Amino acid sequence: MRLLTTVAVIGATAIPAFAEEVNVYSHRQPELIQPLFDAFTAETGITVNSSFVDKGMVERLQAEGSRSPADLVLTVDVARLGEVKDAGVLQPMDAEALSVIPANLRDDENMWFALTTRARIIYAHKDRVAEDEVTTYEDLADPKWQGRICTRVFTHDYNVALTAAHLAHHGEEATLAWLEGIKANLARKPEGGDRDQVKAIWAGECDIAIGNTYYMGGMLADDEQKAWAESVRIEFPTFEDGGTHLNVSGVAMTAAAPNRENALKLVEFLVGDEAQRIYAETNHEFPVKEGVALSELVASWGEFEADDLALSEISDLRPRALDLIEQVNFDG
């Protein structure tokens, strides 16, 4: 079988047919997941054909329909998992091996499962922000931060998910006020990615920024960005009635899945001890399986209490969260 190549795919090449194979459409960069696929092939003899789909994942699966060669979808962020589910292009997965994934980190209809988690945290300047000066997400709206916060656009999936979590905890009125408060505290118009916010702190444009934990690992490994990373520390804020907001990288099985049994074997492998270790360590994320050790770097960031809010609830609330973000014209 060959994976089709479209303008939405980057790096997909013609792949020869294999008797035992599984085909993956992935939002994740190839270098982040290839070590896992190599380990799976070495253990099972099943070849993994992966296409990096930069944009249009849902549209592509809908267009291909029952003829799609894709067995699995790998993506990041609960919002993207929710979009694929809502498009009606998935089927549920039912395997005993998946029972290791906590209930709040899976779809309530078994349409998708988390493989790793990442925390949405605060990057704080080591000198200009005292330790424990920001302890809650709600605190970001406090006027004491006026002119001191940087963030990427809030209409980005990562911030939509955070807003949906706030909405689940506090309701619409409080979430609207929270968004208005953060917007009033911005040092500049939202722009760039999470790493760009850390660069802005290093450059003195702001003192704190909202970002994902794993970017710290990537910056520390980059000659230019290492100085940015070393200018900040990670703070794990919590919701006032909850814990630190988590998002996920996750997996789902397509409705077409021409290699369903092999695809299920790959998913079961990905939640196993060794794959969890590789996946989390390669991407500087947290394993979803209890008992799998953190990488030394990730462990050095400290312990935190994860929010136990079901990610399926966050996914369901994302359209309303986006409405509220646009209502305050946060990115304008």
XYZ file of C-alpha atoms in Angstrom:
332
model
C 0.000 0.000 0.000
C 1.174 3.533 -0.704
C 0.246 6.624 1.250
C -1.220 9.261 -1.016
C 0.659 12.532 -1.362
C -1.271 15.838 -1.364
C -0.366 19.487 -0.848
C -1.309 19.051 2.800
C 1.482 16.565 3.382
C 5.081 17.515 4.008
C 7.775 14.925 3.641
C 5.521 12.099 2.424
C 7.253 9.965 -0.187
C 6.262 7.024 -2.275
C 6.349 3.968 -0.029
C 6.525 0.408 -1.350
C 3.906 -2.104 -0.325
C 4.540 -4.342 2.663
C 2.761 -7.520 3.695
C 2.672 -6.370 7.329
C 2.229 -2.639 7.769
C 0.371 0.167 9.511
C -0.184 3.628 8.062
C -0.114 6.781 10.181
C -1.093 10.366 9.465
C 0.743 12.533 11.968
C 0.705 16.155 13.079
C 3.956 15.493 14.907
C 7.299 16.169 13.276
C 8.826 12.919 11.887
C 11.955 13.123 14.038
C 9.812 13.119 17.198
C 8.090 9.830 16.475
C 10.444 7.835 14.241
C 12.347 6.298 17.194
C 9.055 4.801 18.372
C 8.175 3.380 14.977
C 11.657 1.917 14.590
C 11.365 0.204 17.985
C 7.918 -1.166 17.085
C 9.153 -2.571 13.771
C 12.162 -4.159 15.466
C 9.878 -5.883 17.977
C 7.022 -6.955 15.681
C 8.319 -6.938 12.105
C 5.423 -4.629 11.175
C 6.463 -1.644 9.054
C 5.111 1.791 9.954
C 4.468 4.132 7.029
C 4.125 7.682 8.342
C 3.022 10.862 6.578
C 3.485 14.250 8.227
C 0.218 16.117 7.601
C 0.828 19.785 8.282
C -2.671 21.054 7.558
C -6.032 19.719 6.490
C -6.018 16.423 8.394
C -9.798 16.348 8.773
C -10.455 17.462 5.207
C -8.106 14.829 3.835
C -9.696 11.987 5.790
C -13.170 13.138 4.746
C -12.161 13.317 1.093
C -10.574 9.848 1.169
C -13.523 8.298 2.995
C -13.579 4.508 3.085
C -10.653 4.425 0.626
C -8.273 6.137 3.046
C -4.999 4.255 3.520
C -4.596 5.758 7.008
C -5.021 3.470 9.993
C -4.102 5.868 12.770
C -3.973 9.589 13.445
C -1.334 11.009 15.778
C -1.894 14.581 16.836
C -1.315 17.110 19.570
C -3.880 19.038 21.592
C -7.286 17.873 22.723
C -8.955 20.396 20.417
C -7.484 18.721 17.339
C -8.475 15.298 18.613
C -11.987 16.624 19.157
C -12.123 18.032 15.629
C -11.184 14.682 14.101
C -13.783 12.916 16.240
C -16.510 15.434 15.358
C -15.777 14.925 11.659
C -17.017 11.324 11.925
C -13.847 9.781 10.501
C -12.861 7.664 13.520
C -13.830 4.347 15.080
C -13.574 3.399 18.769
C -10.677 1.360 20.091
C -11.257 -1.299 22.688
C -8.150 -3.006 24.040
C -7.211 -4.182 27.500
C -3.807 -2.514 27.122
C -5.490 0.898 26.883
C -6.944 0.531 30.374
C -3.643 1.926 31.733
C -4.616 5.361 30.421
C -6.517 7.345 33.086
C -10.185 7.984 32.356
C -9.759 11.777 32.234
C -7.102 11.398 29.506
C -9.258 9.524 27.018
C -12.380 10.177 25.003
C -15.541 9.098 26.791
C -16.462 7.015 23.717
C -12.948 5.550 23.277
C -12.427 7.463 20.037
C -9.033 8.814 21.123
C -6.482 8.181 23.851
C -3.678 10.298 25.271
C -0.130 9.019 24.777
C 1.757 11.748 26.628
C 0.817 14.896 28.515
C 2.266 18.375 28.710
C 1.460 21.107 31.204
C 0.438 24.656 30.251
C 2.675 26.580 32.592
C 4.211 29.980 33.289
C 7.698 30.927 32.188
C 8.902 33.506 34.725
C 12.055 35.626 34.632
C 14.419 34.384 37.300
C 15.252 37.845 38.668
C 12.263 40.054 37.893
C 9.645 37.627 39.231
C 9.838 36.245 42.755
C 9.372 32.524 43.268
C 5.723 31.597 43.803
C 4.644 35.109 42.794
C 2.246 33.591 40.269
C 0.519 30.491 41.631
C -2.848 30.310 39.843
C -4.151 30.816 36.327
C -6.716 33.197 37.780
C -3.842 35.375 39.038
C -2.854 36.201 35.458
C -5.750 38.672 35.364
C -4.477 40.555 38.450
C -3.552 44.195 37.606
C -0.157 43.666 39.254
C 0.885 42.032 35.955
C -0.091 45.028 33.819
C 2.370 45.346 30.938
C 4.267 42.227 32.039
C 2.646 39.258 30.212
C 3.489 37.814 26.798
C 1.558 35.101 24.974
C 0.940 33.651 21.559
C -2.515 34.348 20.117
C -5.287 33.046 22.343
C -7.155 31.626 19.359
C -4.370 29.022 19.087
C -5.491 25.526 20.091
C -3.285 25.465 23.207
C -4.832 28.627 24.640
C -8.334 27.678 23.544
C -7.955 24.480 25.583
C -6.720 26.452 28.604
C -9.687 28.820 28.262
C -12.067 25.860 27.962
C -10.622 24.466 31.194
C -11.191 27.822 32.913
C -14.737 27.784 31.533
C -15.334 24.319 32.962
C -14.103 25.414 36.380
C -15.694 28.871 36.626
C -18.394 29.438 33.997
C -18.820 32.027 31.274
C -19.029 35.259 33.256
C -15.854 34.598 35.205
C -14.016 33.378 32.095
C -14.952 36.507 30.162
C -13.620 38.687 32.990
C -10.467 36.563 33.161
C -9.775 36.984 29.458
C -10.330 40.736 29.680
C -7.976 40.906 32.660
C -5.163 39.035 30.917
C -5.573 41.134 27.776
C -5.249 44.299 29.879
C -1.979 42.942 31.305
C -0.280 42.200 27.994
C 3.086 43.771 27.282
C 2.519 43.474 23.533
C 0.027 42.165 21.007
C -0.096 38.330 20.982
C 2.295 36.923 18.378
C 4.717 34.107 17.635
C 4.946 30.699 19.291
C 5.659 29.691 22.864
C 9.426 29.910 22.377
C 9.065 33.472 21.095
C 7.482 34.445 24.411
C 10.516 33.161 26.298
C 12.757 35.135 23.927
C 10.700 38.241 24.736
C 11.258 37.679 28.476
C 15.003 37.290 27.855
C 14.948 40.527 25.824
C 13.160 42.427 28.605
C 9.847 42.903 26.785
C 7.851 41.106 29.491
C 8.339 39.220 32.735
C 6.076 36.163 32.443
C 4.636 34.133 29.578
C 2.201 31.289 29.057
C 3.677 28.197 27.405
C 3.996 24.414 27.300
C 6.575 22.619 29.412
C 8.269 20.691 26.606
C 9.511 23.821 24.840
C 12.045 24.220 27.642
C 13.712 20.981 26.554
C 13.867 22.095 22.940
C 15.308 25.498 23.796
C 17.999 24.095 26.066
C 19.162 21.873 23.203
C 19.456 24.802 20.785
C 22.648 26.914 20.761
C 20.826 30.199 20.154
C 17.770 29.553 22.311
C 19.613 28.156 25.334
C 20.193 31.669 26.681
C 16.455 32.379 26.470
C 15.645 29.236 28.429
C 18.251 29.918 31.072
C 16.741 33.357 31.773
C 13.487 31.830 33.043
C 12.171 29.181 35.371
C 9.039 27.062 35.091
C 6.148 27.736 37.455
C 3.224 25.293 37.661
C 0.090 27.366 38.324
C -3.182 25.695 39.262
C -6.824 26.575 39.007
C -8.151 27.817 42.343
C -10.368 24.744 42.639
C -8.194 22.334 40.671
C -4.712 21.518 39.479
C -2.302 22.377 36.680
C -3.864 22.287 33.221
C -2.720 19.372 31.058
C -2.968 18.881 27.344
C -1.985 15.801 25.396
C -0.504 14.189 22.373
C -2.938 11.480 21.380
C -3.869 8.716 18.988
C -7.056 7.739 17.199
C -8.014 4.985 14.744
C -9.590 5.985 11.452
C -12.944 4.615 10.373
C -11.324 3.143 7.248
C -8.278 1.498 8.960
C -7.330 -1.126 6.326
C -4.787 -2.622 8.758
C -6.862 -2.484 11.917
C -5.168 -5.355 13.787
C -1.689 -4.002 13.127
C -2.838 -0.512 14.059
C -4.144 -1.756 17.391
C -0.826 -3.512 18.006
C 0.975 -0.206 17.438
C -1.326 1.634 19.848
C -0.807 -1.075 22.470
C 2.946 -0.749 21.941
C 2.776 3.034 22.372
C 1.250 2.705 25.839
C 3.808 0.117 26.922
C 6.631 0.916 29.345
C 9.452 1.211 26.833
C 7.543 3.274 24.278
C 6.211 5.546 26.996
C 9.762 6.166 28.147
C 11.031 6.842 24.619
C 8.064 9.009 23.655
C 8.162 11.125 26.798
C 11.948 11.486 26.816
C 12.236 12.350 23.125
C 9.538 15.014 23.351
C 10.248 16.248 26.911
C 6.714 15.307 27.945
C 5.088 13.297 30.733
C 4.148 9.611 30.279
C 0.462 8.761 30.699
C 1.237 5.332 32.131
C 1.766 5.287 35.861
C 5.159 4.099 37.012
C 7.148 5.127 33.933
C 10.035 7.312 35.054
C 10.392 10.892 33.860
C 13.490 11.950 32.002
C 16.102 13.613 34.196
C 15.436 17.005 32.583
C 11.648 16.849 32.941
C 11.964 15.676 36.546
C 14.194 18.698 37.271
C 11.289 21.046 36.564
C 9.627 19.967 39.783
C 6.438 18.253 40.901
C 2.923 19.548 40.426
C -0.683 18.551 40.985
C -2.353 17.792 37.665
C -5.901 18.973 37.097
C -8.289 16.019 37.009
C -10.779 17.693 34.675
C -11.760 15.301 31.890
C -10.179 16.328 28.602
C -13.327 15.215 26.791
C -15.157 17.999 28.670
C -12.495 20.500 27.608
C -12.894 19.329 24.024
C -16.681 19.784 24.189
C -16.281 23.342 25.527
C -13.714 24.501 22.980
C -16.238 26.158 20.578
C -17.678 28.280 23.393
C -14.202 29.082 24.695
C -13.225 30.333 21.249
C -16.382 32.456 21.135
C -15.412 34.152 24.396
C -11.847 34.763 23.221
C -13.161 36.429 20.077
C -15.805 38.331 22.067
C -13.095 40.221 23.972
C -11.050 40.573 20.746
C -8.125 39.147 22.680
C -5.745 38.993 19.718
C -6.827 42.319 18.209
